[in-house]
Short mmCIF file of C-alpha atoms and ligand atoms in Angstrom, two decimals:
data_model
loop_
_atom_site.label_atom_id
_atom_site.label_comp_id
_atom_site.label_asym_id
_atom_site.label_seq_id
_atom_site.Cartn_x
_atom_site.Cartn_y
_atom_site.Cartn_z
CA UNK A 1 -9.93 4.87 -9.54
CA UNK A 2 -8.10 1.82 -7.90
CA UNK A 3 -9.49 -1.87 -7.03
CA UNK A 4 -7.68 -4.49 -5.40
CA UNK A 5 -9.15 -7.77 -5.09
CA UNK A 6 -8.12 -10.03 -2.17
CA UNK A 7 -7.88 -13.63 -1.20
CA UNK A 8 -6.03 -15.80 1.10
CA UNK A 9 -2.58 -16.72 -1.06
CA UNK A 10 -3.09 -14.06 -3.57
CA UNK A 11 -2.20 -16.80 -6.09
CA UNK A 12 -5.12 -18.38 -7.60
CA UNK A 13 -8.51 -16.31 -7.29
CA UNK A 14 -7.24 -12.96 -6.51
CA UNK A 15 -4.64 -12.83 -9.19
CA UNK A 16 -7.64 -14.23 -11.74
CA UNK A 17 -9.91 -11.36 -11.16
CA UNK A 18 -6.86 -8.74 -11.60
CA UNK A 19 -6.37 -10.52 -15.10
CA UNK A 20 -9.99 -10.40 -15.90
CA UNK A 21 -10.75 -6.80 -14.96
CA UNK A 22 -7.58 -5.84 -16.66
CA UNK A 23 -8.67 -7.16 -19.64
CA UNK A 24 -12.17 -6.45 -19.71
CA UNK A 25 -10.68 -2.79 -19.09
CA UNK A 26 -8.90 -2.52 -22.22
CA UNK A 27 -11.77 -3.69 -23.79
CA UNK A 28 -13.47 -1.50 -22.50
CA UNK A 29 -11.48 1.71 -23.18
CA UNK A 30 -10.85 2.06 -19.48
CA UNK A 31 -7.48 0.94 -19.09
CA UNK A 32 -6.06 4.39 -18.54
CA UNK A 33 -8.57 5.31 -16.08
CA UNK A 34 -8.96 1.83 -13.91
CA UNK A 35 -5.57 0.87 -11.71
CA UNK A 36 -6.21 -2.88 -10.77
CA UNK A 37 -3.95 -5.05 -8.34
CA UNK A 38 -4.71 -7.98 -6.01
CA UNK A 39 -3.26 -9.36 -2.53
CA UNK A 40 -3.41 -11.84 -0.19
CA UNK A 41 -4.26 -11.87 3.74
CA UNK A 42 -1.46 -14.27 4.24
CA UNK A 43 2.06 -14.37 3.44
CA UNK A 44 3.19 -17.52 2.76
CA UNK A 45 3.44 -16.76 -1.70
CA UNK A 46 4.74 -13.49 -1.50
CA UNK A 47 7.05 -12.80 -4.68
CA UNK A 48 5.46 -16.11 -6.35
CA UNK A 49 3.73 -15.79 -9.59
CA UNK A 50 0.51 -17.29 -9.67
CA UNK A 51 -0.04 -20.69 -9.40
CA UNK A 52 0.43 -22.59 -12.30
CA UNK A 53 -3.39 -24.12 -12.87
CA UNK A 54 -5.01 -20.70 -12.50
CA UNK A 55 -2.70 -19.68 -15.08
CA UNK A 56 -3.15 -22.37 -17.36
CA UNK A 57 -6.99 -21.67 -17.17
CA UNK A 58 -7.08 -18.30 -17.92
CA UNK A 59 -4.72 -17.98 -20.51
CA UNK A 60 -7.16 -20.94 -22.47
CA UNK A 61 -10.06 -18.11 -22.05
CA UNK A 62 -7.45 -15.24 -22.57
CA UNK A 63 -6.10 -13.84 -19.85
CA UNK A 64 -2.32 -13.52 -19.01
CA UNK A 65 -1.36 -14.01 -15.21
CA UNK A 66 2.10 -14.24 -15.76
CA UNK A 67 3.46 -10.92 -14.87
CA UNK A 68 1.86 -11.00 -11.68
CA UNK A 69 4.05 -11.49 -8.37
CA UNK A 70 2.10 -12.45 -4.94
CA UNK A 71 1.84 -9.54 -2.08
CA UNK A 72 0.35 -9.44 1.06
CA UNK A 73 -2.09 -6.84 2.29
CA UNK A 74 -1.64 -3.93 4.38
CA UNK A 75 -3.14 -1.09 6.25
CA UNK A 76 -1.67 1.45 3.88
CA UNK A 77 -4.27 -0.20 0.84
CA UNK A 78 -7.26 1.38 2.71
CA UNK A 79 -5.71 4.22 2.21
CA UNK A 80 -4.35 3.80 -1.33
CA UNK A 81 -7.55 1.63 -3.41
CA UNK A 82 -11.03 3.18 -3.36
CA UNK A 83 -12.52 -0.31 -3.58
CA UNK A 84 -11.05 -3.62 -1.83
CA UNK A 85 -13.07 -7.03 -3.27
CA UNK A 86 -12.83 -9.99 -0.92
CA UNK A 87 -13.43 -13.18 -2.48
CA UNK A 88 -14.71 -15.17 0.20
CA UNK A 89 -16.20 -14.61 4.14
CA UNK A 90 -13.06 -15.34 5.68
CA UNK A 91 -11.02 -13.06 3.57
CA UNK A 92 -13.75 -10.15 4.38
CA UNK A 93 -13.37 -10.73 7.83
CA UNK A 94 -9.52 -10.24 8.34
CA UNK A 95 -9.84 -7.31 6.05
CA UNK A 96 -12.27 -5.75 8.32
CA UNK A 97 -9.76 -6.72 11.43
CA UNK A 98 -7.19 -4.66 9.54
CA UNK A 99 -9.18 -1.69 8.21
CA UNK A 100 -8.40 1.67 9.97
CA UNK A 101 -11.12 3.06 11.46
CA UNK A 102 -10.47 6.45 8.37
CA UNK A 103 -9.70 5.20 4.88
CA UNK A 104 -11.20 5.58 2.03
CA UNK A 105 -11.36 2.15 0.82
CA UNK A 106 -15.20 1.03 0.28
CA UNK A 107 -14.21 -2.96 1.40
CA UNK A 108 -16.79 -5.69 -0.07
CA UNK A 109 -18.06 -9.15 -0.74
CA UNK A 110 -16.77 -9.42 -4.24
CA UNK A 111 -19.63 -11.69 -5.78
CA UNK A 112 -22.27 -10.39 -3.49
CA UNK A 113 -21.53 -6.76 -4.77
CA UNK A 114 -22.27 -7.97 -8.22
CA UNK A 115 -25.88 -10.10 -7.56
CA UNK A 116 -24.39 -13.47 -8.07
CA UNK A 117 -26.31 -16.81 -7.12
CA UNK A 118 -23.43 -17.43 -4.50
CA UNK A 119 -21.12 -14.80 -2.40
CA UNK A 120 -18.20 -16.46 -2.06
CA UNK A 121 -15.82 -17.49 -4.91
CA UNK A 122 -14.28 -20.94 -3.69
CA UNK A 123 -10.67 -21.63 -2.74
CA UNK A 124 -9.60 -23.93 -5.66
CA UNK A 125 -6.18 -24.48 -4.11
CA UNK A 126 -6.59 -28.36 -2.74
CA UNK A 127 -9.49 -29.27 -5.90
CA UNK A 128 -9.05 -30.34 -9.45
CA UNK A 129 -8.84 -28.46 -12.71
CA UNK A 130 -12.86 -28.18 -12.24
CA UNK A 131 -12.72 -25.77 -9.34
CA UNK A 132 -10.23 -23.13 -11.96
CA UNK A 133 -13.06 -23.41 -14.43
CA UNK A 134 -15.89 -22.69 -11.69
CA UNK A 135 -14.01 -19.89 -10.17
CA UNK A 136 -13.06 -18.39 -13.79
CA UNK A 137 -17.34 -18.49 -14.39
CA UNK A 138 -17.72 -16.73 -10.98
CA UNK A 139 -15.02 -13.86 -11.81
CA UNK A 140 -16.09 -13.71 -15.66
CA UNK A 141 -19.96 -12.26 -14.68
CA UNK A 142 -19.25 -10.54 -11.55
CA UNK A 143 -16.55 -8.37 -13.46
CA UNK A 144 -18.92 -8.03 -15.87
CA UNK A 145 -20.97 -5.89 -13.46
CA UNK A 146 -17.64 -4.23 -12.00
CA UNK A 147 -17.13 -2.81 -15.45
CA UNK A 148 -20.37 -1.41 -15.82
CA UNK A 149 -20.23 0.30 -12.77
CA UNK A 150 -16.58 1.76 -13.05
CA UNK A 151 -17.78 2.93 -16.29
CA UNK A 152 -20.30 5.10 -14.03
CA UNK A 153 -17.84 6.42 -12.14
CA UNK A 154 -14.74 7.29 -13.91
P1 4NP B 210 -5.99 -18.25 -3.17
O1 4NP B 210 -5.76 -19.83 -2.96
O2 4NP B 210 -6.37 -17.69 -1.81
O3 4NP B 210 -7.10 -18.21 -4.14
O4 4NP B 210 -4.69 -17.71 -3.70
C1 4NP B 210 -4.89 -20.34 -1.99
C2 4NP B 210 -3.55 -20.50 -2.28
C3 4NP B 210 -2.70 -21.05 -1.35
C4 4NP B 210 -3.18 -21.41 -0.12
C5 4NP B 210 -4.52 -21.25 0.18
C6 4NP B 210 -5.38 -20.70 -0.76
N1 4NP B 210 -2.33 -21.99 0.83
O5 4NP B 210 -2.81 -22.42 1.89
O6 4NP B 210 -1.10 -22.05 0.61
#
């Protein structure tokens, strides 16, 4: 089973949920089973490791970005990850303009997948350390729900 989550720079919220799920995998006892990766829709950070406030935040709750290098999405991914997690409308919507019309990738709204209060999970690039912590919250309970449902189908 492979997930890639996807936002616009693939350096602040996309490369937060890969640390999250990854970790929530090995607690889980599904780190063997569970590939996890993220990307961006543009190209702009591409071989950048994430950026260094979404780092800083989730290593405080436990989560270690720093291995992680920025890519871009392509068409291939539909054909490569069964499930492709957009974290806001915009990135759903230029995923969509690049899915092949075959491909197995089952392409989503991230939060609205997992029943959250809000779909989208906010671009914290141009905010303060507040929008890290808010987007952190959003990730921590909708991968909550991912897990449960990989669980079910690994
Ligand atoms: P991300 O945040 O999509 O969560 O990685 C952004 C990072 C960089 C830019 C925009 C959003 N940017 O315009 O450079």
């Amino acid at each position: 089973m492979r997930v890639l989550f996807v936002c616009l720079g693939n350096i602040c919220r996309s490369p937060t949920a890969e640390g999250v799920l990854r970790h929530k995998l090995r607690e889980a006892g599904l780190a063997d089973q569970v590939e996890v990766a993220s990307a961006g829709t543009g190209d702009w950070h591409v071989g950048r490791a994430p950026d260094k406030r979404s780092q800083a935040a989730a290593r405080l709750r436990g989560y270690d970005l720093s291995a992680q290098r920025a890519q871009q999405v392509t068409r291939a991914d539909f054909a490569t990850y069964d499930l492709i997690l957009a974290m806001d409308h915009s990135n759903l919507r230029n995923l969509e303009a690049l899915q092949p019309a075959r491909g197995k990738a089952e392409l989503d709204l991230f939060l609205r997948r997992y029943q959250s209060d809000v779909d989208e999970v906010p671009d914290p690039y141009h905010d303060g350390d507040q929008g890290f912590e808010h987007v952190l919250d959003l990730i921590e309970r909708a991968t909550d729900l991912l897990v449960i449902e990989l669980k079910g189908r690994v």
